[in-house]
Structures are given as structure tokens and as C-alpha cells.
mmCIF file of C-alpha atoms in Angstrom:
data_model
loop_
_atom_site.group_PDB
_atom_site.id
_atom_site.type_symbol
_atom_site.label_atom_id
_atom_site.label_comp_id
_atom_site.label_asym_id
_atom_site.label_seq_id
_atom_site.Cartn_x
_atom_site.Cartn_y
_atom_site.Cartn_z
ATOM 1 C CA UNK A 21 108.210 69.685 99.633
ATOM 2 C CA UNK A 22 106.826 72.229 97.172
ATOM 3 C CA UNK A 23 104.945 74.718 99.387
ATOM 4 C CA UNK A 24 105.029 75.764 103.031
ATOM 5 C CA UNK A 25 101.703 77.288 104.081
ATOM 6 C CA UNK A 26 102.638 79.702 106.875
ATOM 7 C CA UNK A 27 99.959 80.791 109.339
ATOM 8 C CA UNK A 28 100.449 83.388 112.106
ATOM 9 C CA UNK A 29 97.954 83.348 114.979
ATOM 10 C CA UNK A 30 97.152 86.195 117.339
ATOM 11 C CA UNK A 31 93.760 86.094 119.066
ATOM 12 C CA UNK A 32 92.048 84.629 116.001
ATOM 13 C CA UNK A 33 91.376 81.165 117.392
ATOM 14 C CA UNK A 34 87.662 81.305 116.597
ATOM 15 C CA UNK A 35 88.572 81.338 112.876
ATOM 16 C CA UNK A 36 91.510 78.935 112.962
ATOM 17 C CA UNK A 37 89.520 75.736 112.380
ATOM 18 C CA UNK A 38 87.966 77.173 109.210
ATOM 19 C CA UNK A 39 91.386 78.325 108.028
ATOM 20 C CA UNK A 40 93.013 74.925 108.593
ATOM 21 C CA UNK A 41 90.128 73.037 107.018
ATOM 22 C CA UNK A 42 90.528 75.101 103.860
ATOM 23 C CA UNK A 43 94.204 74.165 103.705
ATOM 24 C CA UNK A 44 93.962 70.435 104.413
ATOM 25 C CA UNK A 45 91.203 70.102 101.780
ATOM 26 C CA UNK A 46 93.364 71.498 98.965
ATOM 27 C CA UNK A 47 93.609 69.414 95.778
ATOM 28 C CA UNK A 48 97.398 69.551 96.020
ATOM 29 C CA UNK A 49 99.568 67.047 97.840
ATOM 30 C CA UNK A 50 103.041 68.509 98.279
ATOM 31 C CA UNK A 51 102.801 71.006 101.104
ATOM 32 C CA UNK A 52 103.289 71.448 104.809
ATOM 33 C CA UNK A 53 101.590 73.720 107.327
ATOM 34 C CA UNK A 54 103.525 75.839 109.809
ATOM 35 C CA UNK A 55 101.683 77.703 112.558
ATOM 36 C CA UNK A 56 103.160 80.229 114.984
ATOM 37 C CA UNK A 57 101.132 81.532 117.902
ATOM 38 C CA UNK A 58 102.448 84.968 118.859
ATOM 39 C CA UNK A 59 101.668 84.492 122.555
ATOM 40 C CA UNK A 60 98.017 84.419 121.538
ATOM 41 C CA UNK A 61 95.497 84.336 124.375
ATOM 42 C CA UNK A 62 92.412 83.701 122.259
ATOM 43 C CA UNK A 63 89.967 80.806 122.453
ATOM 44 C CA UNK A 64 87.663 79.231 119.904
ATOM 45 C CA UNK A 65 83.949 78.483 120.305
ATOM 46 C CA UNK A 66 84.837 75.429 122.449
ATOM 47 C CA UNK A 67 87.118 77.555 124.640
ATOM 48 C CA UNK A 68 90.140 75.798 123.165
ATOM 49 C CA UNK A 69 93.484 77.595 122.864
ATOM 50 C CA UNK A 70 95.509 77.546 119.658
ATOM 51 C CA UNK A 71 97.655 74.617 120.773
ATOM 52 C CA UNK A 72 94.633 72.352 121.365
ATOM 53 C CA UNK A 73 93.029 73.276 118.034
ATOM 54 C CA UNK A 74 96.219 72.401 116.183
ATOM 55 C CA UNK A 75 96.765 69.206 118.168
ATOM 56 C CA UNK A 76 93.338 67.952 117.107
ATOM 57 C CA UNK A 77 94.039 68.755 113.460
ATOM 58 C CA UNK A 78 97.303 66.868 113.553
ATOM 59 C CA UNK A 79 95.364 63.721 114.434
ATOM 60 C CA UNK A 80 92.947 64.193 111.543
ATOM 61 C CA UNK A 81 95.382 64.613 108.665
ATOM 62 C CA UNK A 82 98.571 63.135 107.256
ATOM 63 C CA UNK A 83 99.723 66.564 106.086
ATOM 64 C CA UNK A 84 102.818 67.669 108.033
ATOM 65 C CA UNK A 85 101.896 70.348 110.586
ATOM 66 C CA UNK A 86 104.482 72.157 112.691
ATOM 67 C CA UNK A 87 103.368 74.293 115.615
ATOM 68 C CA UNK A 88 105.391 76.858 117.576
ATOM 69 C CA UNK A 89 104.498 79.313 120.335
ATOM 70 C CA UNK A 90 106.163 82.584 121.267
ATOM 71 C CA UNK A 91 106.431 83.093 125.029
ATOM 72 C CA UNK A 92 106.008 86.840 124.497
ATOM 73 C CA UNK A 93 104.291 88.850 121.780
ATOM 74 C CA UNK A 94 106.915 89.657 119.130
ATOM 75 C CA UNK A 95 104.727 91.195 116.439
ATOM 76 C CA UNK A 96 103.782 89.958 112.986
ATOM 77 C CA UNK A 97 107.063 90.874 111.325
ATOM 78 C CA UNK A 98 109.041 88.581 113.611
ATOM 79 C CA UNK A 99 106.413 85.854 113.389
ATOM 80 C CA UNK A 100 106.826 86.020 109.598
ATOM 81 C CA UNK A 101 110.580 85.646 110.057
ATOM 82 C CA UNK A 102 110.109 82.546 112.237
ATOM 83 C CA UNK A 103 107.677 81.028 109.751
ATOM 84 C CA UNK A 104 110.155 81.615 106.923
ATOM 85 C CA UNK A 105 113.080 80.100 108.822
ATOM 86 C CA UNK A 106 111.022 77.016 109.705
ATOM 87 C CA UNK A 107 109.764 76.475 106.149
ATOM 88 C CA UNK A 108 111.019 73.435 104.223
ATOM 89 C CA UNK A 109 109.131 74.138 100.992
ATOM 90 C CA UNK A 110 110.558 75.625 97.811
ATOM 91 C CA UNK A 111 107.852 78.283 98.044
ATOM 92 C CA UNK A 112 105.998 79.978 100.885
ATOM 93 C CA UNK A 113 102.338 80.953 100.976
ATOM 94 C CA UNK A 114 101.342 83.213 103.884
ATOM 95 C CA UNK A 115 97.785 82.785 105.131
ATOM 96 C CA UNK A 116 96.229 84.878 107.888
ATOM 97 C CA UNK A 117 94.468 82.654 110.388
ATOM 98 C CA UNK A 118 91.156 84.511 110.105
ATOM 99 C CA UNK A 119 91.065 83.998 106.311
ATOM 100 C CA UNK A 120 90.807 80.858 104.172
ATOM 101 C CA UNK A 121 91.636 79.369 100.780
ATOM 102 C CA UNK A 122 89.435 78.270 97.887
ATOM 103 C CA UNK A 123 89.924 74.546 97.038
ATOM 104 C CA UNK A 124 92.302 74.984 94.091
ATOM 105 C CA UNK A 125 94.477 77.806 95.464
ATOM 106 C CA UNK A 126 97.762 75.951 96.025
ATOM 107 C CA UNK A 127 97.606 73.974 92.788
ATOM 108 C CA UNK A 128 96.810 77.141 90.831
ATOM 109 C CA UNK A 129 99.705 79.218 92.154
ATOM 110 C CA UNK A 130 102.199 76.350 92.012
ATOM 111 C CA UNK A 131 101.343 75.505 88.399
ATOM 112 C CA UNK A 132 101.759 79.155 87.460
ATOM 113 C CA UNK A 133 105.119 79.270 89.234
ATOM 114 C CA UNK A 134 106.457 76.151 87.492
ATOM 115 C CA UNK A 135 105.139 77.146 84.064
ATOM 116 C CA UNK A 136 106.916 80.506 84.201
ATOM 117 C CA UNK A 137 109.824 79.620 86.521
ATOM 118 C CA UNK A 138 108.472 82.468 88.646
ATOM 119 C CA UNK A 139 109.822 83.737 91.940
ATOM 120 C CA UNK A 140 106.456 85.320 92.761
ATOM 121 C CA UNK A 141 102.904 84.417 91.770
ATOM 122 C CA UNK A 142 100.200 86.916 92.715
ATOM 123 C CA UNK A 143 96.535 85.951 92.491
ATOM 124 C CA UNK A 144 93.172 87.547 93.174
ATOM 125 C CA UNK A 145 91.593 87.960 96.582
ATOM 126 C CA UNK A 146 87.845 87.594 97.017
ATOM 127 C CA UNK A 147 86.153 89.639 99.718
ATOM 128 C CA UNK A 148 82.785 88.747 101.160
ATOM 129 C CA UNK A 149 80.794 87.481 104.116
ATOM 130 C CA UNK A 150 79.773 84.088 105.440
ATOM 131 C CA UNK A 151 75.983 83.869 105.219
ATOM 132 C CA UNK A 152 74.237 80.625 106.223
ATOM 133 C CA UNK A 153 77.527 78.776 105.902
ATOM 134 C CA UNK A 154 78.266 80.062 102.390
ATOM 135 C CA UNK A 155 80.919 82.577 101.367
ATOM 136 C CA UNK A 156 79.092 85.323 99.461
ATOM 137 C CA UNK A 157 81.483 87.441 97.410
ATOM 138 C CA UNK A 158 81.081 91.220 97.450
ATOM 139 C CA UNK A 159 82.235 92.301 93.995
ATOM 140 C CA UNK A 160 82.456 95.940 95.090
ATOM 141 C CA UNK A 161 85.141 95.205 97.675
ATOM 142 C CA UNK A 162 88.734 95.390 96.453
ATOM 143 C CA UNK A 163 91.630 95.187 98.882
ATOM 144 C CA UNK A 164 94.725 95.278 96.728
ATOM 145 C CA UNK A 165 96.051 96.074 93.277
ATOM 146 C CA UNK A 166 96.966 93.154 91.016
ATOM 147 C CA UNK A 167 99.185 93.412 87.946
ATOM 148 C CA UNK A 168 98.111 90.696 85.527
ATOM 149 C CA UNK A 169 100.934 89.323 83.445
ATOM 150 C CA UNK A 170 104.682 88.787 83.643
ATOM 151 C CA UNK A 171 107.211 91.210 85.078
ATOM 152 C CA UNK A 172 110.975 90.868 85.064
ATOM 153 C CA UNK A 173 113.716 92.101 87.393
ATOM 154 C CA UNK A 174 113.463 95.749 88.496
ATOM 155 C CA UNK A 175 110.057 96.152 86.850
ATOM 156 C CA UNK A 176 108.703 94.050 89.728
ATOM 157 C CA UNK A 177 109.867 96.698 92.202
ATOM 158 C CA UNK A 178 108.723 99.568 89.991
ATOM 159 C CA UNK A 179 105.186 98.305 89.422
ATOM 160 C CA UNK A 180 104.755 97.628 93.147
ATOM 161 C CA UNK A 181 106.396 100.544 94.920
ATOM 162 C CA UNK A 182 106.588 103.312 92.328
ATOM 163 C CA UNK A 183 103.575 103.103 90.004
ATOM 164 C CA UNK A 184 101.379 101.096 92.441
ATOM 165 C CA UNK A 185 100.092 98.784 89.703
ATOM 166 C CA UNK A 186 100.625 95.850 92.044
ATOM 167 C CA UNK A 187 100.468 95.695 95.833
ATOM 168 C CA UNK A 188 102.997 94.681 98.459
ATOM 169 C CA UNK A 189 100.458 92.564 100.333
ATOM 170 C CA UNK A 190 101.993 89.168 101.109
ATOM 171 C CA UNK A 191 99.002 86.928 101.737
ATOM 172 C CA UNK A 192 97.877 86.633 98.114
ATOM 173 C CA UNK A 193 101.283 85.591 96.817
ATOM 174 C CA UNK A 194 103.343 82.456 96.422
ATOM 175 C CA UNK A 195 106.977 83.476 96.996
ATOM 176 C CA UNK A 196 110.181 81.527 96.497
ATOM 177 C CA UNK A 197 111.567 80.727 99.936
ATOM 178 C CA UNK A 198 115.134 81.740 99.169
ATOM 179 C CA UNK A 199 113.934 85.264 98.320
ATOM 180 C CA UNK A 200 112.239 85.601 101.687
ATOM 181 C CA UNK A 201 115.373 84.363 103.436
ATOM 182 C CA UNK A 202 117.394 87.026 101.594
ATOM 183 C CA UNK A 203 114.839 89.647 102.588
ATOM 184 C CA UNK A 204 115.115 88.848 106.276
ATOM 185 C CA UNK A 205 118.897 89.129 106.070
ATOM 186 C CA UNK A 206 118.299 92.834 105.422
ATOM 187 C CA UNK A 207 115.743 93.333 108.201
ATOM 188 C CA UNK A 208 116.931 93.690 111.819
ATOM 189 C CA UNK A 209 114.856 92.331 114.688
ATOM 190 C CA UNK A 210 111.900 94.715 114.951
ATOM 191 C CA UNK A 211 108.588 94.729 116.758
ATOM 192 C CA UNK A 212 106.152 95.605 113.992
ATOM 193 C CA UNK A 213 102.525 94.683 113.465
ATOM 194 C CA UNK A 214 101.478 97.223 110.829
ATOM 195 C CA UNK A 215 102.524 97.257 107.132
ATOM 196 C CA UNK A 216 105.138 94.612 107.880
ATOM 197 C CA UNK A 217 104.458 93.019 104.488
ATOM 198 C CA UNK A 218 105.394 96.308 102.773
ATOM 199 C CA UNK A 219 108.833 96.009 104.361
ATOM 200 C CA UNK A 220 109.338 92.315 103.597
ATOM 201 C CA UNK A 221 108.168 92.596 100.017
ATOM 202 C CA UNK A 222 110.377 95.657 99.470
ATOM 203 C CA UNK A 223 113.406 93.384 99.690
ATOM 204 C CA UNK A 224 111.729 90.470 97.930
ATOM 205 C CA UNK A 225 110.882 92.668 94.933
ATOM 206 C CA UNK A 226 114.418 94.059 94.713
ATOM 207 C CA UNK A 227 115.867 90.559 94.337
ATOM 208 C CA UNK A 228 113.169 88.803 92.306
ATOM 209 C CA UNK A 229 113.689 87.939 88.640
ATOM 210 C CA UNK A 230 110.222 86.823 87.502
ATOM 211 C CA UNK A 231 106.736 87.811 88.690
ATOM 212 C CA UNK A 232 103.444 86.444 87.385
ATOM 213 C CA UNK A 233 100.056 87.988 88.126
ATOM 214 C CA UNK A 234 97.133 85.639 87.466
ATOM 215 C CA UNK A 235 93.403 86.243 87.126
ATOM 216 C CA UNK A 236 92.429 83.416 89.502
ATOM 217 C CA UNK A 237 90.999 83.727 93.006
ATOM 218 C CA UNK A 238 93.464 82.165 95.439
ATOM 219 C CA UNK A 239 92.435 83.791 98.725
ATOM 220 C CA UNK A 240 89.210 84.522 100.632
ATOM 221 C CA UNK A 241 88.866 87.419 103.053
ATOM 222 C CA UNK A 242 85.786 87.867 105.227
ATOM 223 C CA UNK A 243 84.933 91.566 105.439
ATOM 224 C CA UNK A 244 82.548 91.354 108.389
ATOM 225 C CA UNK A 245 85.401 91.166 110.854
ATOM 226 C CA UNK A 246 89.156 91.476 110.544
ATOM 227 C CA UNK A 247 92.184 93.718 110.608
ATOM 228 C CA UNK A 248 90.693 96.383 108.347
ATOM 229 C CA UNK A 249 87.582 96.832 110.497
ATOM 230 C CA UNK A 250 87.539 100.262 112.155
ATOM 231 C CA UNK A 251 87.196 99.902 115.912
ATOM 232 C CA UNK A 252 87.678 102.223 118.861
ATOM 233 C CA UNK A 253 91.275 102.160 120.113
ATOM 234 C CA UNK A 254 90.987 101.605 123.852
ATOM 235 C CA UNK A 255 94.553 101.049 125.102
ATOM 236 C CA UNK A 256 97.974 102.628 124.801
ATOM 237 C CA UNK A 257 99.367 99.255 123.699
ATOM 238 C CA UNK A 258 97.063 99.309 120.683
ATOM 239 C CA UNK A 259 98.353 102.797 119.865
ATOM 240 C CA UNK A 260 101.939 101.563 120.010
ATOM 241 C CA UNK A 261 101.169 98.737 117.594
ATOM 242 C CA UNK A 262 99.612 101.165 115.139
ATOM 243 C CA UNK A 263 102.691 103.403 115.326
ATOM 244 C CA UNK A 264 105.084 100.521 114.584
ATOM 245 C CA UNK A 265 104.560 101.150 110.864
ATOM 246 C CA UNK A 266 107.193 103.880 111.299
ATOM 247 C CA UNK A 267 109.802 101.120 111.751
ATOM 248 C CA UNK A 268 109.135 99.958 108.194
ATOM 249 C CA UNK A 269 110.340 103.230 106.735
ATOM 250 C CA UNK A 270 113.236 103.659 109.173
ATOM 251 C CA UNK A 271 114.620 100.310 107.989
ATOM 252 C CA UNK A 272 114.051 101.145 104.320
ATOM 253 C CA UNK A 273 115.710 104.574 104.697
ATOM 254 C CA UNK A 274 118.688 103.002 106.470
ATOM 255 C CA UNK A 275 119.092 100.484 103.642
ATOM 256 C CA UNK A 276 118.884 103.235 101.006
ATOM 257 C CA UNK A 277 121.546 105.278 102.809
ATOM 258 C CA UNK A 278 123.832 102.237 103.044
ATOM 259 C CA UNK A 279 123.285 101.214 99.398
ATOM 260 C CA UNK A 280 123.629 104.376 97.303
ATOM 261 C CA UNK A 281 122.930 104.098 93.597
ATOM 262 C CA UNK A 282 120.607 101.077 93.740
ATOM 263 C CA UNK A 283 117.488 103.244 93.541
ATOM 264 C CA UNK A 284 117.086 106.421 91.521
ATOM 265 C CA UNK A 285 116.413 109.740 93.236
ATOM 266 C CA UNK A 286 112.901 109.700 91.782
ATOM 267 C CA UNK A 287 112.278 106.269 93.323
ATOM 268 C CA UNK A 288 113.584 107.474 96.678
ATOM 269 C CA UNK A 289 111.296 110.509 96.574
ATOM 270 C CA UNK A 290 108.339 108.258 95.770
ATOM 271 C CA UNK A 291 109.134 106.091 98.807
ATOM 272 C CA UNK A 292 109.293 109.233 100.969
ATOM 273 C CA UNK A 293 105.818 110.134 99.756
ATOM 274 C CA UNK A 294 104.650 106.622 100.660
ATOM 275 C CA UNK A 295 106.005 107.041 104.181
ATOM 276 C CA UNK A 296 104.062 110.292 104.574
ATOM 277 C CA UNK A 297 100.885 108.542 103.413
ATOM 278 C CA UNK A 298 101.392 105.891 106.077
ATOM 279 C CA UNK A 299 101.996 108.600 108.683
ATOM 280 C CA UNK A 300 98.827 110.364 107.523
ATOM 281 C CA UNK A 301 96.947 107.071 107.977
ATOM 282 C CA UNK A 302 98.428 106.655 111.475
ATOM 283 C CA UNK A 303 97.521 110.218 112.427
ATOM 284 C CA UNK A 304 93.913 110.056 111.244
ATOM 285 C CA UNK A 305 93.464 106.605 112.783
ATOM 286 C CA UNK A 306 94.558 107.845 116.209
ATOM 287 C CA UNK A 307 92.843 111.229 115.870
ATOM 288 C CA UNK A 308 89.416 109.880 115.024
ATOM 289 C CA UNK A 309 89.288 106.439 116.653
ATOM 290 C CA UNK A 310 91.090 106.758 119.993
ATOM 291 C CA UNK A 311 89.118 106.635 123.207
ATOM 292 C CA UNK A 312 89.111 110.192 124.652
ATOM 293 C CA UNK A 313 91.082 109.249 127.743
ATOM 294 C CA UNK A 314 94.170 108.126 125.804
ATOM 295 C CA UNK A 315 94.184 110.483 122.798
ATOM 296 C CA UNK A 316 96.823 112.840 124.203
ATOM 297 C CA UNK A 317 99.151 109.961 125.035
ATOM 298 C CA UNK A 318 98.479 108.444 121.608
ATOM 299 C CA UNK A 319 99.572 111.642 119.864
ATOM 300 C CA UNK A 320 102.702 111.795 122.016
ATOM 301 C CA UNK A 321 103.495 108.246 120.937
ATOM 302 C CA UNK A 322 102.998 109.202 117.297
ATOM 303 C CA UNK A 323 105.589 111.966 117.670
ATOM 304 C CA UNK A 324 107.938 109.571 119.472
ATOM 305 C CA UNK A 325 107.758 106.985 116.674
ATOM 306 C CA UNK A 326 107.644 109.281 113.634
ATOM 307 C CA UNK A 327 109.333 112.460 114.867
ATOM 308 C CA UNK A 328 107.636 115.698 115.881
ATOM 309 C CA UNK A 329 108.511 117.592 112.694
ATOM 310 C CA UNK A 330 106.907 114.995 110.407
ATOM 311 C CA UNK A 331 103.797 114.753 112.564
ATOM 312 C CA UNK A 332 103.454 118.555 112.527
ATOM 313 C CA UNK A 333 103.845 118.508 108.749
ATOM 314 C CA UNK A 334 100.911 116.133 108.400
ATOM 315 C CA UNK A 335 98.868 117.995 111.038
ATOM 316 C CA UNK A 336 99.383 121.351 109.292
ATOM 317 C CA UNK A 337 98.499 119.806 105.930
ATOM 318 C CA UNK A 338 95.232 118.462 107.350
ATOM 319 C CA UNK A 339 94.379 121.780 108.956
ATOM 320 C CA UNK A 340 95.031 123.591 105.690
ATOM 321 C CA UNK A 341 92.774 121.138 103.848
ATOM 322 C CA UNK A 342 89.973 121.772 106.355
ATOM 323 C CA UNK A 343 90.258 125.562 105.830
ATOM 324 C CA UNK A 344 89.996 125.157 102.077
#
């Protein structure tokens, strides 16, 4: 088995059929599909749950499909761990269940991996909207940086986390399975739904030997609806999920403290700056998009997850910017 296509599902059932159809129609024949429902309660247009949608697809294709359900919601980080542990392929391709693949995606990334003996292949993402059944690309929309060319060893980490010439997003990459298994050895069980791919790819990049960035579209993202859409935050549980990004940087800091000398002081300072940017994003998200009735509790949660001193640092910085 060459590739394991790994699909997490959480209340995205109305898109799952489109996602699966894009995978089973690939012009590549050595892959499996693994799906994990993270206690998803969604339904598709026929009012079918995830399990029924997948069961129907199993009957329609000879491609191996494995389906698992979490009895409780564990968060996307832990779903990614389960998907990785279940994978039998040499490489893993993560695919969000509300997105889909162009027809040649798997063949394109696999050929690039074999040609260059690459641990990681990163391709382009196309953003757009479905209009009258056709995916219309919006050329102005860009979701992530892409370094085009070959990188070796620590340059992979540097270009991603220090100079930001490539992104840590996981869903536009083919990644060698053994690297992901090594990454999860470094990551303790954590409930995390935000920026989880930043954490996983942090450890992948540290251990990778060869990266290839290609100028081919391998992923389609519909911009009309999805995780980046700004919506009113109505519940405290939603606030907690947003704040879980803090766990990413707690784990990274712990690893840095336990492994002195691996990263330079300049690299460590750059990662600290990245953590503050994520905190800034959390703060502004909760400040401007929370329902009025839960805003105070949301800000208390932010201080609980990030620490009061860091939150005050960001708050004071924003207030100073407003005065200027």
C-alpha cells in the first residue's frame, strides 16, 4: 500500500460524499481510505449519519475503506493520531472531509515523492466556490505559503517555522508515515482542535531529510463555508476549542526545555513570537466574535489557557496600537 488517505469527520457529513467521491475517482490504484468520526453528530442531505454514508461507499468501491468512531469528542489532534496509527500506507495524505481532491492529486504527489525519495511533498491548494456544480477557482484567495523546490534536513524546519517560506498546514502534503509516527511519540495526549497541524509538523520537519514543493494543484478548498469562515461564537465550549491552540506551544516549549541545543536561541525566540501571534489571534477572535452573554467567561478562559500575564501583554499592545 503506497498511500493512506486519512479523513477526520466532525459535523461535516453534508460534504463527506463529495470528499469520498473525489478520492475513489483518483487515477491512482495503490491507496486506502481511513475515516475517523470524532463523535460527530452531523447528518447529510438525506439525514444520514457518517457511518451510513461510509457504509454505502464501501459497497460501491473495491478500494479498502476503514471506518472508526470515537465515543467522545477527542479533538482533531487525537483524531490525527488515530488516523496515523491505523494507516498501512508508506505515506499519509490528510484530507479534511469538507474539502476534495482534483483527479490527479495522489498520482502527482506520489510520483514526486518517488522521484526525489522525499519524506514530504507539498503541493498547491486551490480555493474557490461550487457554482452550478462546477468548482470555480478564486485566484485571489491564498491560504498557505508554498516553497517550490527541494529542501534538505534542517532547512525544512527553517523555511517553515523561522522564515515562513513554507507553511505547516498538513492537508496539502504527502508525508512519510514513519515520520508522523515519530512525531506522535513526542506529543502527549492532548485535546486540541486549533493549529494542531502546526504542532504535528513541528516534529515532522525536525526529523525529515528531503522536502519537495511542487507547482501542481493537489487540493481543493471551498471558501463559501469552512473552518476559516468567521462566525459568531455562541457557546463556552466553542471558546474552549479556540483556546486549545495554547496547548501547541506548551508542548513545543516543554520539548525545547528537555532538548537543549537542538534549536538555536534565535529559533527559539522566533517560536516565542509565533506563539504570541497565535495568542493575538485567539484574543481578537474572542473579543470581536463572541456573543455578548459569554464574552466575560471567554476572556477568563483565555487567561486560564494562556496565562494572565501573556494575555495582558497582548491586550496592552492592542490598546497602545489603538491610541496611536
